[in-house]
Coordinates of C-alpha atoms and ligand atoms in Angstrom, one line a residue:
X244 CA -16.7 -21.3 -27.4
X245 CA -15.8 -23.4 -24.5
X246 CA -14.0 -22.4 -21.6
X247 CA -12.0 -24.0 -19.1
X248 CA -9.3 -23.6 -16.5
X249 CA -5.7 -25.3 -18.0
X250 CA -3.1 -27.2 -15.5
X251 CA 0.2 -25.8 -15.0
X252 CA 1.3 -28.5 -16.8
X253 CA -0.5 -27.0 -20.2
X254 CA 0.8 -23.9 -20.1
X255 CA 3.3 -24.3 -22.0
X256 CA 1.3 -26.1 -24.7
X257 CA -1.8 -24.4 -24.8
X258 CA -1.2 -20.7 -23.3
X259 CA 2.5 -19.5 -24.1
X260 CA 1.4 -19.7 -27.7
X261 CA -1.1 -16.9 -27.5
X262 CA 0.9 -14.9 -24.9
X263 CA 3.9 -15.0 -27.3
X264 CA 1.8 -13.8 -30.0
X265 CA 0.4 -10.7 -28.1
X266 CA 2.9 -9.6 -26.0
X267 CA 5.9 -10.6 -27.4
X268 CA 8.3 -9.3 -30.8
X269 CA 7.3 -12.6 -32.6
X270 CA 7.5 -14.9 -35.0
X271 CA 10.2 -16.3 -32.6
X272 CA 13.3 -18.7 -33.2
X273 CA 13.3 -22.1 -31.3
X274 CA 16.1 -20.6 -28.7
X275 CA 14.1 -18.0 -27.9
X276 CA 10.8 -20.5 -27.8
X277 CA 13.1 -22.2 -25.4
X278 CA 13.6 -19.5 -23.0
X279 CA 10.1 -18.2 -23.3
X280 CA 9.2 -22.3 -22.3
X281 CA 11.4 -21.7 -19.3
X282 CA 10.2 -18.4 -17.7
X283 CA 6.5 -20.5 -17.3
X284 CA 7.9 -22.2 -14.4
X285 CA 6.9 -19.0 -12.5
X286 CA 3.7 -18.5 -13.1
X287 CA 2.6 -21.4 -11.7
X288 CA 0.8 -20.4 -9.3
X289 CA -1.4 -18.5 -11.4
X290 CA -4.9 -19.6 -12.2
X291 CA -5.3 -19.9 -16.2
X292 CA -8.3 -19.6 -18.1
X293 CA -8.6 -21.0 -21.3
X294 CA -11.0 -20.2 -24.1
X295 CA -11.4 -22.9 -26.9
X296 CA -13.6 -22.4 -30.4
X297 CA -14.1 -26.1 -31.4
X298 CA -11.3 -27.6 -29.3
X299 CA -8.8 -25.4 -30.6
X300 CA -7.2 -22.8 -28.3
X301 CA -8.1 -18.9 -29.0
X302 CA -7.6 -16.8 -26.1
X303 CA -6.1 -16.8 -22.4
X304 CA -6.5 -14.6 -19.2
X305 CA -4.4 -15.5 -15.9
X306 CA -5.1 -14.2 -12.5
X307 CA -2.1 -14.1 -10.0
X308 CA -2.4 -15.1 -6.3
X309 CA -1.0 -11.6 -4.6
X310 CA -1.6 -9.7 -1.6
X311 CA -2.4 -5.9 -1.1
X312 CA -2.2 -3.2 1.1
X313 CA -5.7 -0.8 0.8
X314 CA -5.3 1.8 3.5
X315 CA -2.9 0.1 6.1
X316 CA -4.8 -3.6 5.9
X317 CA -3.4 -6.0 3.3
X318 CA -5.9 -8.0 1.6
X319 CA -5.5 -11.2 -0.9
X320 CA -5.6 -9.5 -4.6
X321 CA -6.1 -11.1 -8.1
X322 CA -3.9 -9.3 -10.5
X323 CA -5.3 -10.3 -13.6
X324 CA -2.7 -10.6 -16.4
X325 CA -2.1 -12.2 -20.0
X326 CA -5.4 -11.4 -21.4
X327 CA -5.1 -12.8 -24.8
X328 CA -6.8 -13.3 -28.1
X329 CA -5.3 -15.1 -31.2
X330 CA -6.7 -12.3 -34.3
X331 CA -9.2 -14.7 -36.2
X332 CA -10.9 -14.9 -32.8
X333 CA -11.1 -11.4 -31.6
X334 CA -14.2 -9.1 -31.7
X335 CA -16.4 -12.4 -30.7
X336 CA -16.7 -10.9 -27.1
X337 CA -13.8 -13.4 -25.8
X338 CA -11.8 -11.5 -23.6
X339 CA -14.8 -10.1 -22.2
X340 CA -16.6 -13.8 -21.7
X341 CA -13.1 -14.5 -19.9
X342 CA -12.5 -11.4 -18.0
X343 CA -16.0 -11.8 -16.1
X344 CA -15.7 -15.7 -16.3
X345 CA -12.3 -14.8 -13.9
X346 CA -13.9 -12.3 -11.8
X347 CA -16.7 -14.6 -10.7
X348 CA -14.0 -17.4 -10.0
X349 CA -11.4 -14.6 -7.9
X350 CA -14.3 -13.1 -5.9
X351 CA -15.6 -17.1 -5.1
X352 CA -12.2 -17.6 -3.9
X353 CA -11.8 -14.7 -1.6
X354 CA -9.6 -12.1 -3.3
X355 CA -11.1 -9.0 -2.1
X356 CA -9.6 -6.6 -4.5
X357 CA -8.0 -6.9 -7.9
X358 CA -5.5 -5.1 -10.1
X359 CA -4.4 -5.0 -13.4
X360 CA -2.4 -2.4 -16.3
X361 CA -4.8 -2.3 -18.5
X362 CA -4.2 -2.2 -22.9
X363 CA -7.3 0.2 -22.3
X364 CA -8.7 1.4 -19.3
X365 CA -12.3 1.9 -20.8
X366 CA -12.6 -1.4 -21.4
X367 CA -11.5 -2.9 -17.9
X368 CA -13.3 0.3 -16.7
X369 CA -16.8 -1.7 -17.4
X370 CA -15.4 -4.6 -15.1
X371 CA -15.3 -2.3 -12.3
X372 CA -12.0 -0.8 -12.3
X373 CA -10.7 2.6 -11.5
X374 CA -6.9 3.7 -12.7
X375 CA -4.3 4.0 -10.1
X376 CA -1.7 7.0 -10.4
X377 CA 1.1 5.9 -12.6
X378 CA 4.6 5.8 -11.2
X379 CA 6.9 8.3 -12.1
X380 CA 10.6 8.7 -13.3
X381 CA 13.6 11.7 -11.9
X382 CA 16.0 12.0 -13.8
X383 CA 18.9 14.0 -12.9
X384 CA 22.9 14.1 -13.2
X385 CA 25.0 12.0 -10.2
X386 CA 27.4 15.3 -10.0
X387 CA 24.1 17.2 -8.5
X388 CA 24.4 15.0 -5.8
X389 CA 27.6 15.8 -4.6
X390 CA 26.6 18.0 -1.4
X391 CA 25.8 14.4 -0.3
X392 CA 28.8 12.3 -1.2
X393 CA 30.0 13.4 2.1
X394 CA 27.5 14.1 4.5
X395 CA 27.2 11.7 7.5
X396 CA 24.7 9.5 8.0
X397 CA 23.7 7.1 10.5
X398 CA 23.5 4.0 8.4
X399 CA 25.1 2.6 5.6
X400 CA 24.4 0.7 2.5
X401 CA 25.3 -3.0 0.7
X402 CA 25.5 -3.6 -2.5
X403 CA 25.5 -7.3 -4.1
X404 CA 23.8 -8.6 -7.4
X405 CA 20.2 -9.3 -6.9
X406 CA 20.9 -12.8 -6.9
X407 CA 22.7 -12.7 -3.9
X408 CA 20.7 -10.1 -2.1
X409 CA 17.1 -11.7 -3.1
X410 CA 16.2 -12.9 0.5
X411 CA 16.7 -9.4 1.8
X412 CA 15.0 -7.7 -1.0
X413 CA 12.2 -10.1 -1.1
X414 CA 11.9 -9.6 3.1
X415 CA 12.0 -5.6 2.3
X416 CA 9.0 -6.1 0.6
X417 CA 6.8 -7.8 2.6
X418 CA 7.9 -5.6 5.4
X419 CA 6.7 -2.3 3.3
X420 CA 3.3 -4.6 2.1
X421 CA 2.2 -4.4 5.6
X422 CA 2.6 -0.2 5.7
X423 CA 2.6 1.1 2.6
X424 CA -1.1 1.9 0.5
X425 CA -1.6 0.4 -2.4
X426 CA 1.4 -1.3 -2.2
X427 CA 1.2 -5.4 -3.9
X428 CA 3.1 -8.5 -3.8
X429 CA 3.7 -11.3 -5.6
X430 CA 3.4 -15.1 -4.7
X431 CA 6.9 -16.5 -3.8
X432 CA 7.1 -18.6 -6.7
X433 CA 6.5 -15.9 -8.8
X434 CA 8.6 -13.0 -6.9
X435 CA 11.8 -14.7 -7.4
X436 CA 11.9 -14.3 -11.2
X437 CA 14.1 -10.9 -10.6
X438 CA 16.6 -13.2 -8.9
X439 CA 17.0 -15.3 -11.8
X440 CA 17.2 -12.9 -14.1
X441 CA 20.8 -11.8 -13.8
X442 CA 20.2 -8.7 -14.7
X443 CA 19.7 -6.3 -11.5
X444 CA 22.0 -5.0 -9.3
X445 CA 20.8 -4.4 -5.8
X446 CA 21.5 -1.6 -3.2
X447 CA 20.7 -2.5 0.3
X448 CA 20.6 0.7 3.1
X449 CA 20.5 -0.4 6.7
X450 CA 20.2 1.8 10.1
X451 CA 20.5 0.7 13.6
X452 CA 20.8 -2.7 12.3
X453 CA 17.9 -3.1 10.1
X454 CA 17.0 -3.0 6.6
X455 CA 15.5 0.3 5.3
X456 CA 15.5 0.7 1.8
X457 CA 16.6 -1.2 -1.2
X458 CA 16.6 -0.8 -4.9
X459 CA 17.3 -2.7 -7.8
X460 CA 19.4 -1.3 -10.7
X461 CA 21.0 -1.5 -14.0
X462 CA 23.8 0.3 -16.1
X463 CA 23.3 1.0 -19.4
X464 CA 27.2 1.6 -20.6
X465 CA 29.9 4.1 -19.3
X466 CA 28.9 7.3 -19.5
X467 CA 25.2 5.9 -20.0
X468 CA 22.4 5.6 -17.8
X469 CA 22.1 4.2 -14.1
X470 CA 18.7 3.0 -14.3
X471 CA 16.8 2.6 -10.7
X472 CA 13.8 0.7 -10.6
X473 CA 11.7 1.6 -7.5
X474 CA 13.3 3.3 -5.1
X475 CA 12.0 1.7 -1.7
X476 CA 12.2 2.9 1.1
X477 CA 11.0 3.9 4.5
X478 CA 11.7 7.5 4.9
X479 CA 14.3 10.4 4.4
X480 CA 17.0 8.8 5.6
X481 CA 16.6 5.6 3.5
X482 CA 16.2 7.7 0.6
X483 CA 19.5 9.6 1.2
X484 CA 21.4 6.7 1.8
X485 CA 20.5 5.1 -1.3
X486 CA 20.9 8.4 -2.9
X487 CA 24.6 8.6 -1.0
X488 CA 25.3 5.6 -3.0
X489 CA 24.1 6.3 -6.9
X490 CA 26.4 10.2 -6.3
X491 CA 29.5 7.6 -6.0
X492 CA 28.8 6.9 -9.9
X493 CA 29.8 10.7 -10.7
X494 CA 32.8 9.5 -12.9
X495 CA 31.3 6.4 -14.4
X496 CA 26.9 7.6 -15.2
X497 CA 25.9 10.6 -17.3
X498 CA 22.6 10.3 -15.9
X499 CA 20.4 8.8 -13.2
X500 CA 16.9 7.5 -13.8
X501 CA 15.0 6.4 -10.8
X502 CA 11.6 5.4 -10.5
X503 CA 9.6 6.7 -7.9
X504 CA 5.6 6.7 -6.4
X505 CA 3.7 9.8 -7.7
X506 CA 3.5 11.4 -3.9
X507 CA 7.1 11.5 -4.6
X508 CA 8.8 15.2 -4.4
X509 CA 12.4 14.6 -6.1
X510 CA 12.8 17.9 -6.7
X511 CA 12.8 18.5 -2.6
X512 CA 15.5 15.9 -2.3
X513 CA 18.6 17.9 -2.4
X514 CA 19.8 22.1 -3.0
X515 CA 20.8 22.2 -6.5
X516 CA 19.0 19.2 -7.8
X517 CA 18.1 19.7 -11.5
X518 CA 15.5 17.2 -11.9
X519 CA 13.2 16.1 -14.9
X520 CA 10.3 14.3 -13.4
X521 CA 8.4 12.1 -15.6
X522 CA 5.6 10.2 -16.3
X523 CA 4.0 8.7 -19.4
X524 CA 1.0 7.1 -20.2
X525 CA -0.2 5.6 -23.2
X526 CA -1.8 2.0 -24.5
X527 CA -1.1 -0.7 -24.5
X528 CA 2.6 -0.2 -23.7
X529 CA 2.5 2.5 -21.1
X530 CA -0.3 2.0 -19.1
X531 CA -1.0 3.6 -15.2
X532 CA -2.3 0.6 -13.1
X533 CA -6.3 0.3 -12.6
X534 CA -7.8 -1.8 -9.5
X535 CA -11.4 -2.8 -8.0
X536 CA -13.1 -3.8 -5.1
X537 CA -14.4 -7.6 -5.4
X538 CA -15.7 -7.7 -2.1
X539 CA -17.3 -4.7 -0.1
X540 CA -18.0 -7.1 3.0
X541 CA -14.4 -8.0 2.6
X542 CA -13.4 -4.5 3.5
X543 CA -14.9 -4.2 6.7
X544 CA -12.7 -3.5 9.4
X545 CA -11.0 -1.1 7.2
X546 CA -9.4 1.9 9.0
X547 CA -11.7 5.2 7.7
X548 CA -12.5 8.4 8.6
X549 CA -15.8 9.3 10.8
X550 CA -18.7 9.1 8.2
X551 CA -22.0 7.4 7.2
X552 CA -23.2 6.8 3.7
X553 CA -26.5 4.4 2.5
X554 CA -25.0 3.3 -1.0
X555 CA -26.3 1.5 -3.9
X556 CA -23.7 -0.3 -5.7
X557 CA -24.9 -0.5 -9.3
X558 CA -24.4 -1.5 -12.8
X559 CA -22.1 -4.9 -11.1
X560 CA -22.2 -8.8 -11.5
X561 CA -19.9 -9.2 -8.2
X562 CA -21.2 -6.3 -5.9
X563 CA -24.1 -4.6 -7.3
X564 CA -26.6 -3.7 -4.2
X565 CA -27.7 -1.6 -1.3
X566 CA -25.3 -1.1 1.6
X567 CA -24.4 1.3 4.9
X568 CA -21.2 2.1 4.9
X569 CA -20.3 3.2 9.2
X570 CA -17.1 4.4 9.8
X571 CA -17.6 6.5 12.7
X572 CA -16.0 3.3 15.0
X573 CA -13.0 4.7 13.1
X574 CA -13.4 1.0 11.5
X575 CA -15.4 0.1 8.5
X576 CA -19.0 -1.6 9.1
X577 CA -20.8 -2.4 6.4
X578 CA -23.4 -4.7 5.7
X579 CA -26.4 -5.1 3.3
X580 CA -29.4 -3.3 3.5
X581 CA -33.0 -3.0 2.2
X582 CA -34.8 -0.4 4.3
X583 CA -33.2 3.3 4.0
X584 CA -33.1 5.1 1.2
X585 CA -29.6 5.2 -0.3
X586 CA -27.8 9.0 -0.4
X587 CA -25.3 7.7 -3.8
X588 CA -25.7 5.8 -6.6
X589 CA -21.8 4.2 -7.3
X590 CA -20.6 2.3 -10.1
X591 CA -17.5 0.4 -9.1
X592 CA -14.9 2.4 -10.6
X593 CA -16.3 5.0 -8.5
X594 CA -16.8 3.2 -5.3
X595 CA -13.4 1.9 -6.1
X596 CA -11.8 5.2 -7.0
X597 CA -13.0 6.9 -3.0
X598 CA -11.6 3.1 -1.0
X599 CA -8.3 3.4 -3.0
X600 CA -8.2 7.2 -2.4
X601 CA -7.8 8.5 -6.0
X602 CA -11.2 10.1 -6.6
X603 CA -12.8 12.5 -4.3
X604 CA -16.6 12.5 -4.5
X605 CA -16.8 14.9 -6.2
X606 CA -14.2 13.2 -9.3
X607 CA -16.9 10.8 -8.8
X608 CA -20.1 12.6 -9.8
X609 CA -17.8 14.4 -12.8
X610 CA -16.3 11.7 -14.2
X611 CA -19.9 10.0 -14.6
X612 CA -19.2 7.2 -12.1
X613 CA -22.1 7.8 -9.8
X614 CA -24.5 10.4 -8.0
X615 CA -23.5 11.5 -4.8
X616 CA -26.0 13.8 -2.2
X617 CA -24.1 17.0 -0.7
X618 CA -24.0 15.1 2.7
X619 CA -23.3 11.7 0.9
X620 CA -20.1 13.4 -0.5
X621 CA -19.6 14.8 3.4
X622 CA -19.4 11.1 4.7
X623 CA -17.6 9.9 1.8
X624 CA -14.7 12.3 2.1
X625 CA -14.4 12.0 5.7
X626 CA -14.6 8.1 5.6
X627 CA -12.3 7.9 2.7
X628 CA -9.8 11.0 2.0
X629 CA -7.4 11.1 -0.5
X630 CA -4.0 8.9 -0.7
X631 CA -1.8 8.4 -2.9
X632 CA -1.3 4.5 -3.3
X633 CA 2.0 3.1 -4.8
X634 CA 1.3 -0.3 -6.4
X635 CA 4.9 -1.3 -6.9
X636 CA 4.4 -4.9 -8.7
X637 CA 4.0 -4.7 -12.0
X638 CA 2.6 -7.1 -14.1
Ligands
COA706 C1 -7.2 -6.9 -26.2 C2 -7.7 -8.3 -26.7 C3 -7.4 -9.3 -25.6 C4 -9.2 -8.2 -27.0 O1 -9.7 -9.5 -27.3 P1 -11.1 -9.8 -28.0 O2 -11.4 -11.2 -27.7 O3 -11.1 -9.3 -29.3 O4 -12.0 -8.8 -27.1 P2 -13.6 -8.8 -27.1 O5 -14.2 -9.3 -28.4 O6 -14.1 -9.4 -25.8 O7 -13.8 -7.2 -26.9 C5 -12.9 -6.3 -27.6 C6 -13.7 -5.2 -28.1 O8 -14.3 -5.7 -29.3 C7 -15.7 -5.4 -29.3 N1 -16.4 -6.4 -30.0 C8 -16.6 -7.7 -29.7 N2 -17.3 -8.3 -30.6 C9 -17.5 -7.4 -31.6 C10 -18.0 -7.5 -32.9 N3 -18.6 -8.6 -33.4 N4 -18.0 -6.4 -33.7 C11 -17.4 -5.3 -33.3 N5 -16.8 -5.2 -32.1 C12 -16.9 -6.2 -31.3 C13 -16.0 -5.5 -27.8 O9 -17.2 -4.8 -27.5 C14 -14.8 -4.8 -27.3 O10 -14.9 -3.4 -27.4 P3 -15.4 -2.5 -26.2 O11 -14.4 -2.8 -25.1 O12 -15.3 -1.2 -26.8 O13 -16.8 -3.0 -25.9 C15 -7.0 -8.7 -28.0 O14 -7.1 -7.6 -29.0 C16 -5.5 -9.0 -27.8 O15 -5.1 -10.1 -27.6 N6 -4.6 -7.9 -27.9 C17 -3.2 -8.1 -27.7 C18 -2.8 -8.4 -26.3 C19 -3.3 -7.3 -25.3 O16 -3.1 -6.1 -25.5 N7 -4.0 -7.8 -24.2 C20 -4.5 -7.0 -23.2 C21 -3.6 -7.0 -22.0 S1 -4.3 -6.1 -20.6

């Protein structure tokens, strides 16, 4: 088995065949080969990895150029995405021979941290990565909103298709990559797929002249659903804005459905809100997100907590090794080290699990992702405390 990085150009060609098997409802008609041929165009910018048993194309993996923000610093990310095998070729260690084969290429490259939805986390949990909370849903009825139909508020909101609206949407974005954790972008020529898709509308909510918070939506039918995609925004009054706007579908929607991060309280959003929150996760269709670290030096700088650790990194192609971790500048310092003796033993996953803010040290030692000393896990949870990150792309 041979493998080797394909052209843009052979995408088409040599990947969409095996993507089409795995992800999509296939066999497929030659219209529908036609619009599958089309939607290529915005990926790329993805780098491709191609596996070949004697010259003949089994199994793919892509990584896509984005950016990510880990605890208020945004850092270039490889999402990894489309990992493939035709069936007479799996079980033969493939995936896995392309999955590190990527890895090695995204760290040489400078991605510093890399996420993925995984088809099962224990698998991408040996290549280092730890899951991400999943995003959830509220669902609730437009005619509970009604306290807010008329309530003043000092903004107001737009409302195009997302066609129209893309450049502010797109700006939105890149505005909330640079505060929000966890939060990920994609490449331009990837990004603009939703405005090409003709099948969002978008909600705009601006006040004191600038952009605040924006969602994309969909209606299912009257009397159907009004179905939100994430809700972004930058605060309460964002939130009721947009909110203002969905209550003015009281005579058209049966229902609302909006998506929302998991540090999201939608049951706190208004008196008399009946509210199902949701969130499902199951494989491979429902997955929660998972991410990693690909560089620790490539973290430095990082705003922390006062601590001090003496980690070994273990069990790692990329990472593995001994390192101080000093936050007490307030800023991460960390270099390589051979002389102390380390106070934690991490695997990735866990190393990963305390930078992105989802495992305490604690999670760490009970979950069977490292060994951590009582004054380790001291420094570790002052250095990195919890947050909840919000991923947003998906992928
Ligand atoms: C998921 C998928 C990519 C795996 O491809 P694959 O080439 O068969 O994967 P690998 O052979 O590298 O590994 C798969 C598993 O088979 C095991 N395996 C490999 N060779 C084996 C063999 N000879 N006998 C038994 N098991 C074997 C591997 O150990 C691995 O299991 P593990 O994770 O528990 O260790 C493939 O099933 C697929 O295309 N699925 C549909 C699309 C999809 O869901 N993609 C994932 C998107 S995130």
């Amino acid at each position: 088995m041979k493998i080797r990085q394909i052209t843009a150009a052979e995408r088409v060609t040599l990947s969409l065949p095996i993507q089409v098997y795995a992800f999509e409802s296939s066999p497929v008609s030659d219209g529908g080969w036609e619009q599958l041929s089309a939607t290529q165009r915005y990926y790329e910018s993805h780098l491709s990895l191609l596996a070949e048993e004697n010259g003949i194309p089994v199994a793919d993996v892509s990584a896509v150029p984005m950016r990510q923000n880990v605890r208020g610093t945004v850092y270039q990310m490889a999402g990894v995405a489309g990992l493939a095998t035709l069936p007479p070729a799996r079980r033969k260690g493939y995936a896995r021979a392309l999955v590190t084969e990527l890895l090695g290429q995204m760290r040489d490259a400078g991605n510093v941290v890399s996420a993925l939805y995984p088809f099962r986390p224990s698998f991408y949990q040996r290549f280092g990565y730890v899951g991400l909370p999943r995003t959830r849903t509220a669902a609730f009825a437009p005619s509970d909103l009604a306290g807010l139909l008329h309530r003043e508020l000092h903004g107001d909101t737009a409302w195009a298709p997302i066609s129209a609206g893309y450049e502010t949407y797109r700006e939105f974005t890149l505005r909330l990559v640079a505060e929000r954790h966890g939060f990920a972008v994609f490449p331009d020529s990837r990004a603009v797929q939703i405005r090409d898709s003709e099948d969002r509308w978008l909600v705009t909510a601006r006040a004191n002249g600038e952009v605040v918070g924006a969602a994309t939506y969909r209606i299912t039918g009257h009397g159907g659903d009004l179905v939100v995609d994430d809700l972004l925004t930058t605060g309460p009054l964002a939130r009721a804005l947009l909110l203002q706007f969905f209550a003015r579908h009281v005579d058209q929607v049966a229902r609302i459905v909006v998506t929302v991060g998991a540090d999201e309280t939608p049951e706190l959003w208004a008196t008399d809100l009946a509210v199902v929150i949701g969130a499902r996760t199951s494989f491979p269709e429902s997955p929660a997100p998972m991410a990693r670290i690909l560089s620790l030096e490539g973290i430095a700088g990082m705003a922390v907590g006062p601590g001090f650790a003496v980690v070994d990194v273990v069990e790692d192609p990329f990472i593995a090794g001994r390192y101080v971790l000093d936050g007490r500048t307030g800023h991460l310092v960390v270099h390589r080290e051979q002389n102390l003796e380390p106070a934690a033993t991490l695997t990735v996953p866990g190393l990963a699990g305390l930078i992105y803010g989802v495992l305490d040290p604690e999670d760490v030692v009970v979950r069977g992702l490292g060994a951590v000393s009582a004054e380790a896990a001291n420094n570790l949870r002052a250095m990195f405390p919890r947050c909840t990150p919000y991923l947003f792309a998906s992928f």
